[in-house]
CSV table of N, CA and C in Angstrom, one decimal:
chain,number,residue,atom,x,y,z
A,94,UNK,N,0.5,-1.2,-0.1
A,94,UNK,CA,0.0,-0.5,-0.3
A,94,UNK,C,0.9,1.3,-0.3
A,95,UNK,N,0.4,1.9,-1.0
A,95,UNK,CA,1.2,3.3,-1.1
A,95,UNK,C,0.0,4.7,-0.2
A,96,UNK,N,1.0,5.2,0.8
A,96,UNK,CA,-0.1,6.1,1.4
A,96,UNK,C,0.8,7.2,0.9
A,97,UNK,N,-0.7,8.1,0.2
A,97,UNK,CA,0.1,9.2,-0.9
A,97,UNK,C,-0.5,10.5,-0.1
A,98,UNK,N,-1.5,10.8,0.8
A,98,UNK,CA,-1.7,12.0,1.3
A,98,UNK,C,-3.2,11.9,2.2
A,99,UNK,N,-3.9,13.1,2.1
A,99,UNK,CA,-4.9,13.2,2.9
A,99,UNK,C,-5.7,14.0,2.0
A,100,UNK,N,-6.9,13.7,2.5
A,100,UNK,CA,-8.3,14.3,1.7
A,100,UNK,C,-8.3,15.7,2.9
A,101,UNK,N,-7.9,16.8,2.7
A,101,UNK,CA,-7.5,17.8,3.5
A,101,UNK,C,-9.2,18.7,3.7
A,102,UNK,N,-10.0,18.7,2.9
A,102,UNK,CA,-11.7,18.9,3.1
A,102,UNK,C,-12.3,17.9,4.1
A,103,UNK,N,-12.2,16.5,3.9
A,103,UNK,CA,-12.5,15.6,5.0
A,103,UNK,C,-12.3,16.0,6.3
A,104,UNK,N,-10.6,16.4,6.3
A,104,UNK,CA,-10.2,16.2,7.9
A,104,UNK,C,-11.1,17.8,8.3
A,105,UNK,N,-11.2,18.7,7.3
A,105,UNK,CA,-11.8,20.2,7.7
A,105,UNK,C,-13.2,20.0,8.2
A,106,UNK,N,-13.9,19.3,7.3
A,106,UNK,CA,-15.5,18.5,7.6
A,106,UNK,C,-15.0,18.2,9.1
A,107,UNK,N,-14.6,16.9,9.2
A,107,UNK,CA,-14.5,16.4,10.4
A,107,UNK,C,-14.3,17.2,11.5
A,108,UNK,N,-13.2,17.8,11.5
A,108,UNK,CA,-13.3,19.1,12.4
A,108,UNK,C,-14.0,20.0,13.2
A,109,UNK,N,-15.1,20.5,12.0
A,109,UNK,CA,-16.2,21.4,12.2
A,109,UNK,C,-17.2,20.5,12.9
A,110,UNK,N,-17.3,19.4,12.5
A,110,UNK,CA,-18.5,18.4,12.6
A,110,UNK,C,-18.1,18.3,14.5
A,111,UNK,N,-16.9,17.7,14.9
A,111,UNK,CA,-16.6,17.6,16.5
A,111,UNK,C,-16.5,18.8,16.9
A,112,UNK,N,-16.5,19.7,16.4
A,112,UNK,CA,-16.7,21.3,17.3
A,112,UNK,C,-18.2,21.2,17.3
A,113,UNK,N,-18.8,21.0,16.6
A,113,UNK,CA,-20.1,21.3,16.8
A,113,UNK,C,-21.0,20.5,17.2
A,114,UNK,N,-21.0,19.2,17.5
A,114,UNK,CA,-21.2,18.0,18.3
A,114,UNK,C,-20.7,18.6,19.5
A,115,UNK,N,-19.4,18.8,20.1
A,115,UNK,CA,-19.5,19.6,21.0
A,115,UNK,C,-20.1,20.6,22.3
A,116,UNK,N,-20.0,21.7,21.2
A,116,UNK,CA,-20.9,22.6,21.7
A,116,UNK,C,-22.5,22.3,21.8
A,117,UNK,N,-22.8,21.5,21.0
A,117,UNK,CA,-24.3,20.8,21.6
A,117,UNK,C,-24.2,20.2,22.3
A,118,UNK,N,-23.5,19.4,22.5
A,118,UNK,CA,-23.5,18.4,23.7
A,118,UNK,C,-23.6,18.8,24.8
A,119,UNK,N,-22.5,19.5,25.2
A,119,UNK,CA,-22.1,20.4,26.6
A,119,UNK,C,-23.3,21.6,26.9
A,120,UNK,N,-23.5,21.7,25.4
A,120,UNK,CA,-25.0,22.9,25.7
A,120,UNK,C,-26.1,22.5,26.2
A,121,UNK,N,-25.9,21.2,25.9
A,121,UNK,CA,-27.1,20.1,27.1
A,121,UNK,C,-26.9,19.6,28.4
A,122,UNK,N,-25.5,19.1,28.3
A,122,UNK,CA,-24.8,18.7,29.6
A,122,UNK,C,-24.1,19.5,30.3
A,123,UNK,N,-24.1,21.1,30.2
A,123,UNK,CA,-23.1,21.9,30.5
A,123,UNK,C,-23.0,21.5,31.9
A,124,UNK,N,-24.5,21.9,33.2
A,124,UNK,CA,-24.4,21.9,34.3
A,124,UNK,C,-24.4,20.6,34.9
A,125,UNK,N,-24.8,19.3,34.5
A,125,UNK,CA,-24.6,18.3,35.1
A,125,UNK,C,-22.5,18.0,35.0
A,126,UNK,N,-22.3,18.6,33.4
A,126,UNK,CA,-20.7,18.4,33.6
A,126,UNK,C,-20.0,19.5,34.2
A,127,UNK,N,-20.4,20.5,35.0
A,127,UNK,CA,-19.8,21.6,35.9
A,127,UNK,C,-19.7,20.7,36.7
A,128,UNK,N,-21.1,20.2,37.2
A,128,UNK,CA,-21.2,19.4,38.8
A,128,UNK,C,-20.0,18.6,38.5
A,129,UNK,N,-19.9,17.3,37.8
A,129,UNK,CA,-19.0,16.2,37.8
A,129,UNK,C,-17.4,16.9,37.6
A,130,UNK,N,-17.3,18.0,37.3
A,130,UNK,CA,-16.3,18.6,37.2
A,130,UNK,C,-15.3,19.3,38.2
A,131,UNK,N,-16.6,19.4,39.2
A,131,UNK,CA,-16.3,20.1,40.7
A,131,UNK,C,-16.2,21.8,40.1
A,132,UNK,N,-16.7,22.5,39.1
A,132,UNK,CA,-16.8,23.7,38.7
A,132,UNK,C,-17.8,24.3,39.1
A,133,UNK,N,-17.3,25.4,39.9
A,133,UNK,CA,-18.6,26.8,40.3
A,133,UNK,C,-18.9,27.3,39.3
A,134,UNK,N,-20.1,27.4,38.7
A,134,UNK,CA,-20.6,27.8,38.0
A,134,UNK,C,-20.5,29.6,38.0
A,135,UNK,N,-20.7,30.1,39.0
A,135,UNK,CA,-20.2,31.6,39.2
A,135,UNK,C,-18.3,31.9,38.7
A,136,UNK,N,-17.9,30.8,39.1
A,136,UNK,CA,-16.2,30.8,38.6
A,136,UNK,C,-15.6,30.3,37.5
A,137,UNK,N,-16.9,29.9,36.6
A,137,UNK,CA,-16.7,29.5,35.1
A,137,UNK,C,-16.5,30.6,34.6
A,138,UNK,N,-15.3,30.6,33.5
A,138,UNK,CA,-14.8,31.9,32.9
A,138,UNK,C,-14.7,31.1,30.9
A,139,UNK,N,-15.7,31.7,30.3
A,139,UNK,CA,-15.2,30.8,28.9
A,139,UNK,C,-14.5,32.1,28.3
A,140,UNK,N,-13.3,31.8,28.3
A,140,UNK,CA,-12.0,32.2,27.3
A,140,UNK,C,-12.3,31.9,26.0
A,141,UNK,N,-12.5,32.8,24.8
A,141,UNK,CA,-12.3,32.4,23.4
A,141,UNK,C,-10.8,31.5,23.3
A,142,UNK,N,-10.0,31.8,24.2
A,142,UNK,CA,-9.2,30.7,23.8
A,142,UNK,C,-8.9,29.4,24.0
A,143,UNK,N,-10.4,28.9,24.8
A,143,UNK,CA,-10.6,27.9,25.3
A,143,UNK,C,-11.1,27.1,23.7
A,144,UNK,N,-11.6,28.0,23.2
A,144,UNK,CA,-12.5,27.1,21.8
A,144,UNK,C,-11.7,27.3,20.5
A,145,UNK,N,-10.8,28.1,20.7
A,145,UNK,CA,-9.4,27.8,19.8
A,145,UNK,C,-8.9,26.8,20.2
A,146,UNK,N,-8.8,26.3,21.5
A,146,UNK,CA,-7.6,25.2,22.0
A,146,UNK,C,-8.4,24.1,21.4
A,147,UNK,N,-9.5,24.2,21.6
A,147,UNK,CA,-10.7,22.6,21.2
A,147,UNK,C,-10.6,22.5,19.8
A,148,UNK,N,-11.1,23.4,19.1
A,148,UNK,CA,-10.9,23.5,17.9
A,148,UNK,C,-9.6,22.8,17.0
A,149,UNK,N,-8.3,23.8,17.4
A,149,UNK,CA,-6.8,23.4,17.0
A,149,UNK,C,-6.9,21.8,17.2
A,150,UNK,N,-7.1,21.4,18.9
A,150,UNK,CA,-7.2,19.9,18.5
A,150,UNK,C,-7.8,19.0,18.2
A,151,UNK,N,-8.7,19.4,18.0
A,151,UNK,CA,-9.6,18.6,17.1
A,151,UNK,C,-9.1,18.3,15.9
A,152,UNK,N,-8.9,19.2,15.4
A,152,UNK,CA,-8.1,19.3,13.8
A,152,UNK,C,-7.0,18.4,14.0
A,153,UNK,N,-6.2,17.9,14.8
A,153,UNK,CA,-4.7,17.2,14.9
A,153,UNK,C,-5.7,16.0,15.3
A,154,UNK,N,-6.8,16.1,16.0
A,154,UNK,CA,-7.4,14.3,16.3
A,154,UNK,C,-7.8,13.8,14.7
A,155,UNK,N,-8.4,14.9,14.0
A,155,UNK,CA,-8.9,14.5,12.5
A,155,UNK,C,-7.6,14.1,11.7
A,156,UNK,N,-6.6,14.7,12.0
A,156,UNK,CA,-5.6,14.8,11.1
A,156,UNK,C,-5.3,13.1,11.1
A,157,UNK,N,-5.0,13.4,12.1
A,157,UNK,CA,-3.8,11.6,12.5
A,157,UNK,C,-5.4,10.6,12.5
A,158,UNK,N,-6.4,10.7,12.7
A,158,UNK,CA,-7.3,9.8,12.6
A,158,UNK,C,-7.5,9.6,11.2
A,159,UNK,N,-7.3,10.6,10.5
A,159,UNK,CA,-7.2,10.4,8.7
A,159,UNK,C,-6.2,9.6,8.3
A,160,UNK,N,-4.9,9.9,9.0
A,160,UNK,CA,-3.7,8.9,9.0
A,160,UNK,C,-3.9,7.4,9.0
A,161,UNK,N,-4.7,7.1,10.4
A,161,UNK,CA,-5.0,5.6,10.5
A,161,UNK,C,-6.3,5.0,9.5
A,162,UNK,N,-7.0,5.9,9.3
A,162,UNK,CA,-7.9,5.4,8.2
A,162,UNK,C,-7.3,5.3,7.1
A,163,UNK,N,-6.4,6.0,6.6
A,163,UNK,CA,-5.8,5.9,5.6
A,163,UNK,C,-4.6,4.7,5.4
A,164,UNK,N,-4.1,4.2,6.5
A,164,UNK,CA,-3.1,2.7,6.6
A,164,UNK,C,-4.2,1.8,6.4
A,165,UNK,N,-5.4,1.8,6.2
A,165,UNK,CA,-6.0,0.5,6.1
A,165,UNK,C,-5.8,-0.1,4.7
A,166,UNK,N,-5.8,0.4,4.0
A,166,UNK,CA,-5.4,0.2,2.3
A,166,UNK,C,-6.1,0.5,1.5
A,167,UNK,N,-5.9,0.7,0.2
A,167,UNK,CA,-7.1,0.7,-0.7
A,167,UNK,C,-8.0,0.0,-1.0
A,168,UNK,N,-9.2,0.6,-1.3
A,168,UNK,CA,-10.2,-0.2,-1.1
A,168,UNK,C,-11.1,-0.2,0.2
A,169,UNK,N,-10.1,0.2,1.1
A,169,UNK,CA,-10.8,-0.1,2.4
A,169,UNK,C,-11.1,1.1,3.1
A,170,UNK,N,-11.1,1.9,2.7
A,170,UNK,CA,-11.9,3.5,3.3
A,170,UNK,C,-13.1,3.8,3.0
A,171,UNK,N,-14.1,3.5,3.8
A,171,UNK,CA,-15.3,3.2,3.7
A,171,UNK,C,-16.0,4.1,4.8
A,172,UNK,N,-16.9,4.3,5.2
A,172,UNK,CA,-17.6,5.0,6.2
A,172,UNK,C,-18.0,4.3,7.1
A,173,UNK,N,-18.3,3.2,7.0
A,173,UNK,CA,-18.0,2.3,8.3
A,173,UNK,C,-16.7,1.7,8.5
A,174,UNK,N,-15.6,1.6,7.7
A,174,UNK,CA,-14.7,1.1,8.5
A,174,UNK,C,-13.5,2.7,9.4
A,175,UNK,N,-14.3,3.6,8.9
A,175,UNK,CA,-14.0,5.2,9.5
A,175,UNK,C,-14.8,5.1,10.7
A,176,UNK,N,-16.0,4.4,10.8
A,176,UNK,CA,-16.8,4.4,12.2
A,176,UNK,C,-16.1,3.6,13.0
A,177,UNK,N,-15.6,2.2,12.6
A,177,UNK,CA,-14.9,1.2,13.4
A,177,UNK,C,-13.7,1.5,14.0
A,178,UNK,N,-12.8,2.3,13.0
A,178,UNK,CA,-11.5,2.7,13.0
A,178,UNK,C,-11.5,4.0,14.6
A,179,UNK,N,-12.3,4.7,14.3
A,179,UNK,CA,-13.2,5.6,15.5
A,179,UNK,C,-13.3,4.6,16.7
A,180,UNK,N,-13.9,4.3,16.5
A,180,UNK,CA,-14.5,3.6,18.1
A,180,UNK,C,-13.2,2.8,18.4
A,181,UNK,N,-12.6,2.0,17.9
A,181,UNK,CA,-11.5,1.3,18.6
A,181,UNK,C,-10.6,2.4,18.8
A,182,UNK,N,-10.1,3.5,18.6
A,182,UNK,CA,-9.7,4.4,18.9
A,182,UNK,C,-9.5,5.2,20.3
A,183,UNK,N,-11.0,5.2,20.1
A,183,UNK,CA,-12.0,6.2,21.6
A,183,UNK,C,-11.9,5.2,22.4
A,184,UNK,N,-12.2,3.9,22.4
A,184,UNK,CA,-12.1,2.5,23.6
A,184,UNK,C,-10.9,2.2,23.7
A,185,UNK,N,-9.6,2.2,22.9
A,185,UNK,CA,-8.6,1.8,23.4
A,185,UNK,C,-7.5,2.6,23.7
A,186,UNK,N,-7.9,4.0,23.6
A,186,UNK,CA,-7.2,5.1,24.3
A,186,UNK,C,-7.9,6.3,24.7
A,187,UNK,N,-8.6,6.9,24.4
A,187,UNK,CA,-9.1,8.1,24.8
A,187,UNK,C,-10.0,7.6,26.1
A,188,UNK,N,-10.5,6.4,26.1
A,188,UNK,CA,-11.6,6.3,27.3
A,188,UNK,C,-10.9,5.6,28.5
A,189,UNK,N,-10.1,4.8,28.0
A,189,UNK,CA,-8.8,4.7,28.9
A,189,UNK,C,-8.1,5.3,29.4
A,190,UNK,N,-7.2,6.3,28.9
A,190,UNK,CA,-6.9,7.4,29.3
A,190,UNK,C,-7.7,8.2,30.5
A,191,UNK,N,-8.9,8.7,29.7
A,191,UNK,CA,-9.6,9.3,31.0
A,191,UNK,C,-10.4,8.6,31.8
A,192,UNK,N,-10.4,7.4,31.9
A,192,UNK,CA,-10.3,6.8,33.1
A,192,UNK,C,-9.4,6.6,34.3
A,193,UNK,N,-7.9,6.6,33.6
A,193,UNK,CA,-7.0,6.5,34.9
A,193,UNK,C,-6.8,8.0,35.1
A,194,UNK,N,-6.8,8.9,34.3
A,194,UNK,CA,-6.7,10.1,35.0
A,194,UNK,C,-8.0,10.7,35.5
A,195,UNK,N,-9.0,10.3,35.5
A,195,UNK,CA,-10.4,10.7,36.7
A,195,UNK,C,-10.0,9.6,37.4
A,196,UNK,N,-9.8,8.8,37.9
A,196,UNK,CA,-9.4,8.3,39.1
A,196,UNK,C,-8.3,8.8,39.7
A,197,UNK,N,-7.3,9.1,39.2
A,197,UNK,CA,-5.9,9.6,39.8
A,197,UNK,C,-6.2,11.1,40.1
A,198,UNK,N,-7.3,11.7,39.2
A,198,UNK,CA,-7.8,13.1,39.7
A,198,UNK,C,-9.0,13.1,40.7
A,199,UNK,N,-9.5,11.8,41.5
A,199,UNK,CA,-10.5,11.9,42.2
A,199,UNK,C,-12.0,12.0,41.9
A,200,UNK,N,-12.2,12.0,40.4
A,200,UNK,CA,-13.4,12.3,40.0
A,200,UNK,C,-14.5,11.0,39.6
A,201,UNK,N,-15.3,11.1,40.2
A,201,UNK,CA,-16.3,10.4,40.1
A,201,UNK,C,-17.0,9.7,38.4
A,202,UNK,N,-17.4,8.5,38.2
A,202,UNK,CA,-17.6,7.9,36.9
A,202,UNK,C,-18.6,9.1,36.1
A,203,UNK,N,-19.5,9.9,37.2
A,203,UNK,CA,-20.5,10.8,35.9
A,203,UNK,C,-19.2,11.5,35.2
A,204,UNK,N,-18.1,11.9,35.4
A,204,UNK,CA,-17.4,12.8,34.6
A,204,UNK,C,-16.9,12.0,33.5
A,205,UNK,N,-16.6,10.9,34.0
A,205,UNK,CA,-15.7,9.8,32.8
A,205,UNK,C,-17.3,9.6,32.1
A,206,UNK,N,-17.9,9.3,32.3
A,206,UNK,CA,-19.4,9.0,31.3
A,206,UNK,C,-20.0,10.3,30.3
A,207,UNK,N,-19.8,11.2,31.0
A,207,UNK,CA,-20.4,12.7,30.8
A,207,UNK,C,-19.1,12.7,28.9
A,208,UNK,N,-18.1,12.7,29.8
A,208,UNK,CA,-16.9,13.4,28.8
A,208,UNK,C,-17.0,12.5,28.0
A,209,UNK,N,-16.8,10.7,28.1
A,209,UNK,CA,-16.6,9.7,27.2
A,209,UNK,C,-17.2,9.1,25.9
A,210,UNK,N,-18.4,10.1,26.3
A,210,UNK,CA,-19.8,9.7,25.3
A,210,UNK,C,-19.3,11.1,24.5
A,211,UNK,N,-19.2,12.4,25.2
A,211,UNK,CA,-18.5,13.4,23.9
A,211,UNK,C,-17.5,12.9,23.1
A,212,UNK,N,-16.8,12.4,23.5
A,212,UNK,CA,-15.4,12.1,22.7
A,212,UNK,C,-16.0,11.0,22.1
A,213,UNK,N,-16.6,9.9,22.0
A,213,UNK,CA,-17.6,9.1,21.3
A,213,UNK,C,-18.1,9.4,20.0
A,214,UNK,N,-19.1,10.5,20.2
A,214,UNK,CA,-19.6,11.3,19.8
A,214,UNK,C,-18.8,11.7,18.5
A,215,UNK,N,-18.2,12.5,19.0
A,215,UNK,CA,-17.1,13.6,18.2
A,215,UNK,C,-16.1,12.6,17.0
A,216,UNK,N,-15.4,11.6,17.6
A,216,UNK,CA,-14.6,10.4,17.4
A,216,UNK,C,-15.2,9.9,16.0
A,217,UNK,N,-16.4,9.4,16.5
A,217,UNK,CA,-17.3,8.4,15.2
A,217,UNK,C,-17.8,9.2,14.3
A,218,UNK,N,-18.1,10.7,14.5
A,218,UNK,CA,-18.5,11.5,13.9
A,218,UNK,C,-17.4,11.9,12.5
A,219,UNK,N,-16.0,11.9,13.4
A,219,UNK,CA,-15.0,12.4,12.5
A,219,UNK,C,-14.8,11.1,11.9
A,220,UNK,N,-15.0,10.0,12.3
A,220,UNK,CA,-14.4,8.7,11.2
A,220,UNK,C,-15.5,8.4,10.4
A,221,UNK,N,-16.7,8.4,10.9
A,221,UNK,CA,-17.9,8.8,9.2
A,221,UNK,C,-17.4,9.3,8.2
A,222,UNK,N,-17.1,10.6,8.9
A,222,UNK,CA,-16.9,11.8,7.7
A,222,UNK,C,-15.5,11.8,6.7
A,223,UNK,N,-14.5,11.1,7.6
A,223,UNK,CA,-13.4,10.9,6.5
A,223,UNK,C,-13.3,9.4,6.3
A,224,UNK,N,-14.1,8.9,6.4
A,224,UNK,CA,-14.3,7.3,5.7
A,224,UNK,C,-15.0,7.6,4.4
A,225,UNK,N,-16.1,8.3,4.7
A,225,UNK,CA,-17.0,8.4,3.3
A,225,UNK,C,-16.6,9.4,2.4
A,226,UNK,N,-15.9,10.7,2.9
A,226,UNK,CA,-15.0,11.4,1.8
A,226,UNK,C,-13.8,10.7,1.2
A,227,UNK,N,-13.4,10.2,2.3
A,227,UNK,CA,-12.0,9.3,1.5
A,227,UNK,C,-11.0,9.9,1.9
A,228,UNK,N,-9.5,9.4,2.0
A,228,UNK,CA,-8.5,10.0,2.5
A,228,UNK,C,-7.4,10.5,1.2
């Protein structure tokens, strides 16, 4: 297999989708998340820099997810394979890292559940878009 490049449009669309999913998700679950993360609503500050960091991080995630999906080989880059690849990355790396970090940081499982579901939705959407567009 020759890995010749990436579909930058797919990466960009996947990034925007993940960002929008996060906005909608935490727009709905913001209060339970703040409680689980032990953030006082009065002390919470939404800096524009947080949004810049979020979208740049999701851009990096989409880029590397495209790299992983692209390594499946010719004819193997499909919507379904993108979703499955994203799920495996979420389960094997993202969720496991969150579980370890949240346990050491003394957070309850509700924070892991809220954040974990967000990243599952974001990564699966990215994988679906990248797989659908192709790499």
